[in-house]
Coordinates of C-alpha atoms in Angstrom, one line a residue:
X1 CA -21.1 66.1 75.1
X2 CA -23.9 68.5 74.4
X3 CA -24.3 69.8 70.5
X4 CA -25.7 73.3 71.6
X5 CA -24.6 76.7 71.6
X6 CA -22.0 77.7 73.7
X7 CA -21.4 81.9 74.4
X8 CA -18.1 83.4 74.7
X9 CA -17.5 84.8 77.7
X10 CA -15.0 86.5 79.7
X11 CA -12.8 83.5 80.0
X12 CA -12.6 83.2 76.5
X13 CA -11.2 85.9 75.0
X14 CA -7.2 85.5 74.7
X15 CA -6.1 87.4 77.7
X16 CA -7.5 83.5 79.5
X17 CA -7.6 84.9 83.6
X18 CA -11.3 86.2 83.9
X19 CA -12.0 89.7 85.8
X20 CA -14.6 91.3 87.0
X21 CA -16.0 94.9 86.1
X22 CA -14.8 96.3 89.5
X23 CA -11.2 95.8 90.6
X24 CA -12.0 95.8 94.3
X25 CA -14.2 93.0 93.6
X26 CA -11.1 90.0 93.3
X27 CA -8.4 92.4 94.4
X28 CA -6.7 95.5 95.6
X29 CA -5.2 96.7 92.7
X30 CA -2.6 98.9 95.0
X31 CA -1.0 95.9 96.6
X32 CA 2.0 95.4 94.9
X33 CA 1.6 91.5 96.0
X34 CA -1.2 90.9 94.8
X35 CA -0.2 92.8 91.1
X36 CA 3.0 90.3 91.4
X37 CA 0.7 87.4 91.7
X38 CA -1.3 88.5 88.8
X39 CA 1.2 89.5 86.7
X40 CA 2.7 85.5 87.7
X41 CA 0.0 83.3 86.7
X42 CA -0.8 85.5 83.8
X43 CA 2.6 85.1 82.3
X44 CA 2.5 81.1 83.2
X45 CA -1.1 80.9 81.2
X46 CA 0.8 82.0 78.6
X47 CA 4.2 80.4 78.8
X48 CA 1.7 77.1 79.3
X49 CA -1.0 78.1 76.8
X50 CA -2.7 74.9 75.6
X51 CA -3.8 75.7 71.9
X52 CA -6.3 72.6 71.7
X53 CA -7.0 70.1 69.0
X54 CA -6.8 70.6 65.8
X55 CA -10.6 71.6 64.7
X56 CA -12.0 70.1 62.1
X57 CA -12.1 72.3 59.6
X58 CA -15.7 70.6 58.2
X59 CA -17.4 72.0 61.3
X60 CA -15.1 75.4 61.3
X61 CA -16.7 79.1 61.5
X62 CA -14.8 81.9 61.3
X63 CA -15.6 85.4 62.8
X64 CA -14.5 88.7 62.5
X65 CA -15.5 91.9 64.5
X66 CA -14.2 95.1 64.5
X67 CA -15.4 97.8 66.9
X68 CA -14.5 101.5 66.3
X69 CA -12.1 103.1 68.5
X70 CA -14.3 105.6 69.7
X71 CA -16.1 102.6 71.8
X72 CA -12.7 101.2 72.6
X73 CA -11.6 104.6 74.2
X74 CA -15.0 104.8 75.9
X75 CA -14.3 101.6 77.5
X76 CA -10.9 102.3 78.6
X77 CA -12.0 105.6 80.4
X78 CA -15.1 103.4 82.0
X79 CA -12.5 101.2 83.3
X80 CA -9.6 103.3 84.3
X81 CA -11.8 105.4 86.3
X82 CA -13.2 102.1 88.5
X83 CA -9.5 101.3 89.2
X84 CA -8.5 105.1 90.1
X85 CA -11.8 105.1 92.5
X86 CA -9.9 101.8 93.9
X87 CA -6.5 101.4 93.5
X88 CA -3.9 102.1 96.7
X89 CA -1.1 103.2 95.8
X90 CA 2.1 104.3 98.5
X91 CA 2.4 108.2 97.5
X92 CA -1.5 108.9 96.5
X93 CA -4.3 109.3 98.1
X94 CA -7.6 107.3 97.9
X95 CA -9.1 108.0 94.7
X96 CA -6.9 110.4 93.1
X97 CA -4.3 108.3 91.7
X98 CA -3.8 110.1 88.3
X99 CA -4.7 108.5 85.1
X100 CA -1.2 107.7 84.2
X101 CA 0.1 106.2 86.8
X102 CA -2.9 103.7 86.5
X103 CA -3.0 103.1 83.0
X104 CA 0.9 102.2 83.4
X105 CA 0.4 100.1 86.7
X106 CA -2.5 97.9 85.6
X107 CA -1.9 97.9 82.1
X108 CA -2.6 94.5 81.7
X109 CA -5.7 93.9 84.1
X110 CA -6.8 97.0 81.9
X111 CA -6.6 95.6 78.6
X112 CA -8.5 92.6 80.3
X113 CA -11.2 94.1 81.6
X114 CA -12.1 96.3 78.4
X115 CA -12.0 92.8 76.3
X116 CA -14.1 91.4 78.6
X117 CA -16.7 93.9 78.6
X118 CA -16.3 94.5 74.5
X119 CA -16.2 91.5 72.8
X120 CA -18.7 88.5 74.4
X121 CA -22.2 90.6 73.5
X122 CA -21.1 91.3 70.2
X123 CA -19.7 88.0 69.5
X124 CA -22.6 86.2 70.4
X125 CA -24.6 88.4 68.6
X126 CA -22.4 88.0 65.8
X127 CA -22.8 84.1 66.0
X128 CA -26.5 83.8 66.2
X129 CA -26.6 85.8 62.9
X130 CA -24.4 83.0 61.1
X131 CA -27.2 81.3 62.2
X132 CA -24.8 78.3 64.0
X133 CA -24.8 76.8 67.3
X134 CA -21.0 77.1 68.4
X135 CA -19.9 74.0 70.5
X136 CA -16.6 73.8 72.8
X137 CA -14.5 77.1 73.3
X138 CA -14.1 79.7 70.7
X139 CA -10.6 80.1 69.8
X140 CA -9.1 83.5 69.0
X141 CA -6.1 83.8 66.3
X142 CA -6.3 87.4 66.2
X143 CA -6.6 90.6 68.4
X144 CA -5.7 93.9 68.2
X145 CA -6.4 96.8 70.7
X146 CA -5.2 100.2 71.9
X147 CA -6.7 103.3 73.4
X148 CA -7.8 105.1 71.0
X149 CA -7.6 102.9 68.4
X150 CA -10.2 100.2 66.9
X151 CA -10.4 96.6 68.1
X152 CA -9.9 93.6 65.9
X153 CA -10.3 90.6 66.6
X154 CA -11.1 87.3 64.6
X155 CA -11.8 83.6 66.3
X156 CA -12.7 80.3 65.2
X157 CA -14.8 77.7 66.1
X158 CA -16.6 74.9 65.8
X159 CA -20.4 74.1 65.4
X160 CA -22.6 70.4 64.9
X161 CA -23.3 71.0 60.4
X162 CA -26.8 70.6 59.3
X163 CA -27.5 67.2 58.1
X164 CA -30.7 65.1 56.9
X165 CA -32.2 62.6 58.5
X166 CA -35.2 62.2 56.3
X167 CA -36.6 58.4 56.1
X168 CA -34.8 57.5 59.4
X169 CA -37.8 55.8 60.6
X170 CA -37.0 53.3 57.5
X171 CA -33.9 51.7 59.3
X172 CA -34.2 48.6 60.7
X173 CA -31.9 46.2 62.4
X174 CA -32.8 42.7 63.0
X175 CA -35.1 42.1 66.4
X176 CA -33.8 39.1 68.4
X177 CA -36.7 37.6 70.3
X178 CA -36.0 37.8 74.5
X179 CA -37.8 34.7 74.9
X180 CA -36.3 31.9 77.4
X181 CA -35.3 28.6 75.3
X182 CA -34.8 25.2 76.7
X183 CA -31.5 25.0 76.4
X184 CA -31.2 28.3 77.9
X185 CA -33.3 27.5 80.9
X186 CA -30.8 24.2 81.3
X187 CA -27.9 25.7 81.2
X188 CA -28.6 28.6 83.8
X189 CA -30.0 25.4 86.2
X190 CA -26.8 23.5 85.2
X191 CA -24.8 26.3 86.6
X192 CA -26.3 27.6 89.2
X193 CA -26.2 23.9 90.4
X194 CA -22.4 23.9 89.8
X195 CA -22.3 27.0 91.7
X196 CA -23.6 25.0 94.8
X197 CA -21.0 21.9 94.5
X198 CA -18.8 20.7 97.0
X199 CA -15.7 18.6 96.7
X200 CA -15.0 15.9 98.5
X201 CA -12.2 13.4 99.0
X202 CA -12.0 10.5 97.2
X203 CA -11.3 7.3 99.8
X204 CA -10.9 4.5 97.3
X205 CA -7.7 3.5 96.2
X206 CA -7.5 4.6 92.3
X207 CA -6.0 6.5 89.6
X208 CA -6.5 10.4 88.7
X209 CA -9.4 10.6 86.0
X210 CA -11.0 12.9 84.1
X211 CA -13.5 15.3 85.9
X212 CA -11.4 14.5 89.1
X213 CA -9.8 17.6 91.5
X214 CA -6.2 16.5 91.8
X215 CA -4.6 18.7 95.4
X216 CA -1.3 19.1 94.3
X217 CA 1.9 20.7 95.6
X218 CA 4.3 22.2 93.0
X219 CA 7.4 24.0 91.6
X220 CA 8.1 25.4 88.2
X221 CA 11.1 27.0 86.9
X222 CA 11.2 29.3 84.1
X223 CA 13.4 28.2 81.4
X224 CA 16.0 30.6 80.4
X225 CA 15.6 33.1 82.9
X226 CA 18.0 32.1 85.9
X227 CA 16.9 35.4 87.9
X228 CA 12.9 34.6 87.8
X229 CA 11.6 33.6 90.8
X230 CA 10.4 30.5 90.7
X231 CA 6.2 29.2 90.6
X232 CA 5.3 27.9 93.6
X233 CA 1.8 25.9 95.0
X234 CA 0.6 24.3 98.3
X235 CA -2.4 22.0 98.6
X236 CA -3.7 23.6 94.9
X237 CA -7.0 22.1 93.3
X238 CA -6.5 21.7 89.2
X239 CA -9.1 19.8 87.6
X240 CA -8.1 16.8 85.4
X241 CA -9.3 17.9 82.0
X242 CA -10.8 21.2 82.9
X243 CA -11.4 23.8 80.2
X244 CA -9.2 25.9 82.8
X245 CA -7.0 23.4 83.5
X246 CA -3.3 23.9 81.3
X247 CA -3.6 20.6 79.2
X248 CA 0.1 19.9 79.7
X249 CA -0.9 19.5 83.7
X250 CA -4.0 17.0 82.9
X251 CA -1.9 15.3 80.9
X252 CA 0.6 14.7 83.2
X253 CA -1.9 13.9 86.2
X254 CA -4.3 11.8 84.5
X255 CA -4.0 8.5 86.0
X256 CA -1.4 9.2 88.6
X257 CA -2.0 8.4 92.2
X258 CA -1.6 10.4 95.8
X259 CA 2.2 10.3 96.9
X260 CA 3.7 10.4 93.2
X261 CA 6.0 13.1 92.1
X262 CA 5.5 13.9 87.9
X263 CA 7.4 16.2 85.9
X264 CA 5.3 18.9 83.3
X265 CA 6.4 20.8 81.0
X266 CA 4.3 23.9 80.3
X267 CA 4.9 26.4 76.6
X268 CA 2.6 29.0 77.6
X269 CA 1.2 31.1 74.3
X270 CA 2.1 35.0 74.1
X271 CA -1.1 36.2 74.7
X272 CA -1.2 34.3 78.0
X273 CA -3.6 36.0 80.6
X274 CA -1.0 36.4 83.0
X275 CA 1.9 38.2 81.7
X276 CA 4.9 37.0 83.6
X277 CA 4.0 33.5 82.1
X278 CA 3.4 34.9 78.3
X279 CA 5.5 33.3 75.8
X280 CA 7.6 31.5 78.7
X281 CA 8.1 27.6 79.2
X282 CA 8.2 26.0 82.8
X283 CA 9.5 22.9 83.8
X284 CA 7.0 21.7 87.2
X285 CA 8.2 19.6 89.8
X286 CA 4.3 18.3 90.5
X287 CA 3.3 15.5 94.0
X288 CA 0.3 15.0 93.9
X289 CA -0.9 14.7 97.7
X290 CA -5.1 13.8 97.4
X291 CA -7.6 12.8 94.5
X292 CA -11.2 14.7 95.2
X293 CA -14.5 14.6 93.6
X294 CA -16.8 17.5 92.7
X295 CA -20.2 16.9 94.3
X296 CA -23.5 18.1 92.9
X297 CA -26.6 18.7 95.0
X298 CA -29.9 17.7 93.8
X299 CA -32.1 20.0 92.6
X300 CA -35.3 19.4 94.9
X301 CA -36.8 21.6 97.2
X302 CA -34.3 21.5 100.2
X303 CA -32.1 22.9 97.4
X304 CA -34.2 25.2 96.6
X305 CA -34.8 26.9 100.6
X306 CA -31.2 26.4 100.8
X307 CA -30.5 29.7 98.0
X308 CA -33.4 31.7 99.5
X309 CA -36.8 32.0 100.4
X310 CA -38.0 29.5 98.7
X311 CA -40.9 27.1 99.2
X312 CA -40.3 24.8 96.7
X313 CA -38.2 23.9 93.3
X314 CA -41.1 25.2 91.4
X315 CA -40.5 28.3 93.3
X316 CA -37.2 28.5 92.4
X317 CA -37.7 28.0 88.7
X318 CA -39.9 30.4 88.5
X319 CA -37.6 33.0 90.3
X320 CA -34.8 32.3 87.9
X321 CA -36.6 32.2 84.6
X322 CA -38.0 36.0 85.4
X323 CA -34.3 36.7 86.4
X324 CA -33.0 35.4 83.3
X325 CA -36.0 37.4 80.8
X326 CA -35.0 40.2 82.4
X327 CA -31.8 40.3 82.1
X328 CA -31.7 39.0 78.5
X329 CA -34.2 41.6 77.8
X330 CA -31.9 44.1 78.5
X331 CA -29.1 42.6 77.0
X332 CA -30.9 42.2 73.9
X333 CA -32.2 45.2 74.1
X334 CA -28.5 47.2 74.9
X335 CA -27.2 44.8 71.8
X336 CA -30.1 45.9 69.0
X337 CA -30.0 49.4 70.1
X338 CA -26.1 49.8 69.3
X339 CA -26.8 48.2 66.1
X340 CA -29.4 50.5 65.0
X341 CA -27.9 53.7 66.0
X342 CA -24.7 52.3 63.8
X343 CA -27.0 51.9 60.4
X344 CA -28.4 55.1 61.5
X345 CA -24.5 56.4 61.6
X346 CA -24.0 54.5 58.7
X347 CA -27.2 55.7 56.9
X348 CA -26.3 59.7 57.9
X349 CA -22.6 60.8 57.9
X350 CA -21.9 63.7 58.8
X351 CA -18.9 65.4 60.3
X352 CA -18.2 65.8 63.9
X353 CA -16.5 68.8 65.7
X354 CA -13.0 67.7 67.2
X355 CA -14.0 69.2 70.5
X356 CA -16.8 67.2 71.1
X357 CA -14.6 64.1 70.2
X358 CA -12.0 65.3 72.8
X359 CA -14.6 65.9 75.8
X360 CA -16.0 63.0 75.3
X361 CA -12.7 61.1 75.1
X362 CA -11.8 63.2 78.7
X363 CA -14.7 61.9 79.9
X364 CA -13.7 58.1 79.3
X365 CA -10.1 58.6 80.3
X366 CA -12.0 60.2 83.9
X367 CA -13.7 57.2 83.8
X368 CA -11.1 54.6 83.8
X369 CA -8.8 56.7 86.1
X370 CA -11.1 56.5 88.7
X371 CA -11.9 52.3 88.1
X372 CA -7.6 52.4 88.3
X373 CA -7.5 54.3 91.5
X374 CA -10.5 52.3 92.9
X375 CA -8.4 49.4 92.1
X376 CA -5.7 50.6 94.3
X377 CA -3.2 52.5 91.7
X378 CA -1.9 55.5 93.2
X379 CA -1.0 58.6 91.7
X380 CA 2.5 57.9 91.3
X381 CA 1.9 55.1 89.5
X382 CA -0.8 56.8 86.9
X383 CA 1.7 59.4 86.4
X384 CA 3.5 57.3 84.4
X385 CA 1.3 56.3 82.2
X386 CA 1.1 57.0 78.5
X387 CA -1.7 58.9 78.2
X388 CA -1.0 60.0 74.3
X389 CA -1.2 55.8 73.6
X390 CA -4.8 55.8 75.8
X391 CA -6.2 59.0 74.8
X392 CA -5.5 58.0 70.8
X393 CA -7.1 54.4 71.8
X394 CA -10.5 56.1 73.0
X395 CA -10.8 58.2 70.2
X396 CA -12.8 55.9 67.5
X397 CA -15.4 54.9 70.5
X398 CA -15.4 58.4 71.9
X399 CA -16.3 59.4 68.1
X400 CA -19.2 57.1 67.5
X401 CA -20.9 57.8 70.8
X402 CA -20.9 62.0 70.0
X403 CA -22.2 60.6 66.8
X404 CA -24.4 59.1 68.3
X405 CA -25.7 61.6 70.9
X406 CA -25.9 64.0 68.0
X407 CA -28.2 62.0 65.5
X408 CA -30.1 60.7 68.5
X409 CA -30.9 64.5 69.6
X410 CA -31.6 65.6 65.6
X411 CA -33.7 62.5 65.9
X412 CA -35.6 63.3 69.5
X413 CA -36.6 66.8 68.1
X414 CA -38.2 65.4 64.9
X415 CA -39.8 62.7 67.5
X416 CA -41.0 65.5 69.9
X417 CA -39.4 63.6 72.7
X418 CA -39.4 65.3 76.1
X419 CA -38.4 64.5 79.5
X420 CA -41.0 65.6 82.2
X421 CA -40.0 67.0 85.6
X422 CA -41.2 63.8 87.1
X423 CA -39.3 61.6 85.1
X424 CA -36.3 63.5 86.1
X425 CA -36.7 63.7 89.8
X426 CA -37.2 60.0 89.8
X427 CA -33.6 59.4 88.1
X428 CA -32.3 62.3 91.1
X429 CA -34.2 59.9 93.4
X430 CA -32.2 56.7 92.3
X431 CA -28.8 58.8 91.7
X432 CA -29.8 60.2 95.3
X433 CA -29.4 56.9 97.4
X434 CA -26.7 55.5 94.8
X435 CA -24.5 58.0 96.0
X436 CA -25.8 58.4 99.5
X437 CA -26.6 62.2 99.1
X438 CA -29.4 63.7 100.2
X439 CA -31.6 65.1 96.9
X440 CA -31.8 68.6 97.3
X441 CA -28.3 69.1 97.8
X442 CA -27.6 66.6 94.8
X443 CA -30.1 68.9 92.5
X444 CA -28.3 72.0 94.1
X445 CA -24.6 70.4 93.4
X446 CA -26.1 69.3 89.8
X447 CA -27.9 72.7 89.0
X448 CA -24.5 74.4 89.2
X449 CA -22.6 72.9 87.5
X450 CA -24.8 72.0 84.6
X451 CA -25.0 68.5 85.4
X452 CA -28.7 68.7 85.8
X453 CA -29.1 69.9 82.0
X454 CA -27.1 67.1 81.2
X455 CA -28.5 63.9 82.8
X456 CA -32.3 65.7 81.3
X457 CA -30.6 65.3 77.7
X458 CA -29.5 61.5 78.4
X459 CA -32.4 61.0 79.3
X460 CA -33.9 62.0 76.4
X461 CA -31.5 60.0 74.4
X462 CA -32.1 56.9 76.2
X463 CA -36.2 57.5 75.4
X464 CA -35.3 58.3 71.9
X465 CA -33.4 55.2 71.6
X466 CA -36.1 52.7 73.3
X467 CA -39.0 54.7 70.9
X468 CA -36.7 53.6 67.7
X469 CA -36.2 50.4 68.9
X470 CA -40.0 49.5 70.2
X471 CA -40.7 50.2 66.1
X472 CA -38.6 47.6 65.3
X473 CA -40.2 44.7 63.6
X474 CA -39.8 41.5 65.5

């Protein structure tokens, strides 16, 4: 998701398969194999061409070149002559190969190669004087060519529009204060003491109550559906009352006793968390086989050595409030930020290339496809998935963020923000034992293939963003 200029190089132009000047250098043009397997997966790029999005036409160049045919033919006799000095052909010798025979063998590897070393100098020579910075591919919807004759060609693309961004220092969002409350404070003791609880039978001889951990056994059968399977439970823990606890269940418990058998009946809402239940009622066959009690420990110091090293309660309170500013400082922090860049948005529309928007929506569906298989789905499985429904349900998210990596660049060049080397090898450091790599060959791995350039410009992003928000009144 980088708003910069991108060059058109040999694997743009509309042949698609890149070559090299010299055909010995991927290939020996005389092996008729090899000319097969060319001539095979250059015919499937085409059969399988992907056009792209549809650009937006708000962000659309258009460029024309044509190059006399003089050059053309010079070209063509430049590159015949590298395949006659290489090509193996049954019947010739090395080297003499007449012009002919090549020109009508590697026609197409021909036509290729004098594209390639035509069009990308003039074409990015041709962009800088519009005075744009391209961004995705360029796409070309005309070309023309022939020895001896002049080349045409005329492509599209897209480019980030000039926009202003004068008085941006003069949006504000409102600055929640990170400070710790009370109530706060409480409620993080309250459950971190929860977290610690224990249950424990209940000896007396008495009735299920509220707060109380009925152990139950149970059966439920779905109503309507003769074929489901039905629910079943052994020795389960449902809390009379409990905010999780499905009220039809604490009604039916509350103020039953060990060794009864109860009947609930349970109309689970459409939008139930577990979709097998959703919209479905069950009849429960319910015994309840033990009443238990949830037991709270006391928050004094053995409580306190008990979580860590920990001297005291004091110790611990003071452990947990810095836990807490710090992470609500961040969260605070994360929360403003997104805000702000959206008045920013708000305050400066402008339009946004399409093939930004679709990297960056790539980029998200890469994302989730790797939580899915890290979540055990296999490829199978993720085959079958409608990616039209998730790639169209990332696309307002995946809009606003190159929105927002756009404004927040326009923003870090008025700003003068910079990365320093130092500041980047620290992040390397970090992303270095996160992913168990040794640095240099992470910074080697990164360097080619551009992923260096791009965690610099996050960076900067992320600086950018924390020098807007540190402005902020509050």
């Amino acid at each position: 998701m980088r708003p910069e200029g991108k060059k058109l190089s040999s694997t743009d132009t509309l042949e698609g398969n890149p070559q090299p000047d010299s055909a010995e250098a991927t290939h020996d043009p005389g092996s008729e194999a090899a000319h097969q397997e060319h001539t095979r997966q250059h015919d499937h790029a085409h059969d399988g061409h992907d056009h792209g999005p549809v650009l937006n036409p708000d962000c659309t160049r258009e460029l024309v070149l044509d190059i006399p045919a003089d050059e053309v033919s010079k070209a063509y006799g430049k590159v015949v002559r590298n395949y006659q000095k290489y090509a193996k052909i049954p019947g010739f010798r090395n080297g003499k190969v007449p012009e002919s025979v090549i020109k009508r063998r590697f026609a197409t590897e021909i036509r290729k190669n004098v594209i390639d070393g035509l069009l990308p100098e003039r074409f990015n020579k041709a962009v800088q004087d519009l005075g744009v910075k391209p961004v995705g591919q360029p796409r070309v919807t005309e070309l023309t060519m022939d020895d001896g004759a002049p080349l045409h060609v005329k492509a599209v693309f897209e480019f980030v529009p000039e926009f202003s961004i004068d008085g941006y220092q003069s949006v504000v969002v409102e600055k929640p204060s990170v400070a710790i409350t009370k109530e706060e404070f409480q409620r993080e003791l309250t459950d971190l003491r929860a977290s610690r609880a224990t249950i424990e039978p209940v000896e007396e001889d008495r009735a299920l109550v509220d707060g109380d951990w009925a152990q139950i056994t149970y059966h439920g059968h779905v109503e309507g559906d003769e074929e489901a399977a039905p629910i079943t439970g052994e020795d389960s823990l449902v809390e009379i009352g409990g905010k999780d606890t499905v009220e039809a269940f604490s009604s039916a418990l509350r103020g039953a006793k060990p060794g009864q058998e109860l009947k609930a009946e349970v109309i689970y809402p459409a939008d139930y968390g577990e979709a097998k239940l959703a919209g479905k009622t069950v009849t429960y066959n319910l015994e309840v086989k033990a009443i238990k009690k949830r037991t709270l420990p006391e928050l004094d110091d053995d409580f306190a050595r008990e979580l860590g090293a920990y001297e005291s309660f004091a110790d611990l309170e003071a452990s947990v409030r810095e836990h807490m500013a710090n992470r609500k400082k961040r969260s605070v922090e994360g929360e403003t930020k997104d805000r702000l860049l959206a008045a920013l948005m708000e305050r400066f529309p402008f339009a946004v290339p399409e093939s930004l928007v679709q990297e960056q929506i790539d980029a998200r569906l890469e994302r989730g496809l790797r939580a899915l298989a890290a979540q055990g789905m296999d490829t199978e499985q993720m085959r079958k998935l409608d990616f039209g429904r998730l790639r169209a349900a990332q696309r307002d998210s995946a809009t606003a963020e190159v929105k927002a990596s756009i404004l927040l660049d326009r923003i870090s060049d008025a700003e003068n923000v910079s990365v320093s080397d130092e500041e980047l090898d620290n992040e390397l450091q970090l992303a270095a034992l996160q992913s168990r790599e040794p640095v240099d060959t992470l910074r080697a791995r990164l360097t080619g293939d551009g992923g260096l350039a791009r965690i610099r410009e996050q960076m900067r992003r992320e600086k950018t963003a924390s020098v807007l928000y540190e402005r902020l009144p509050g």
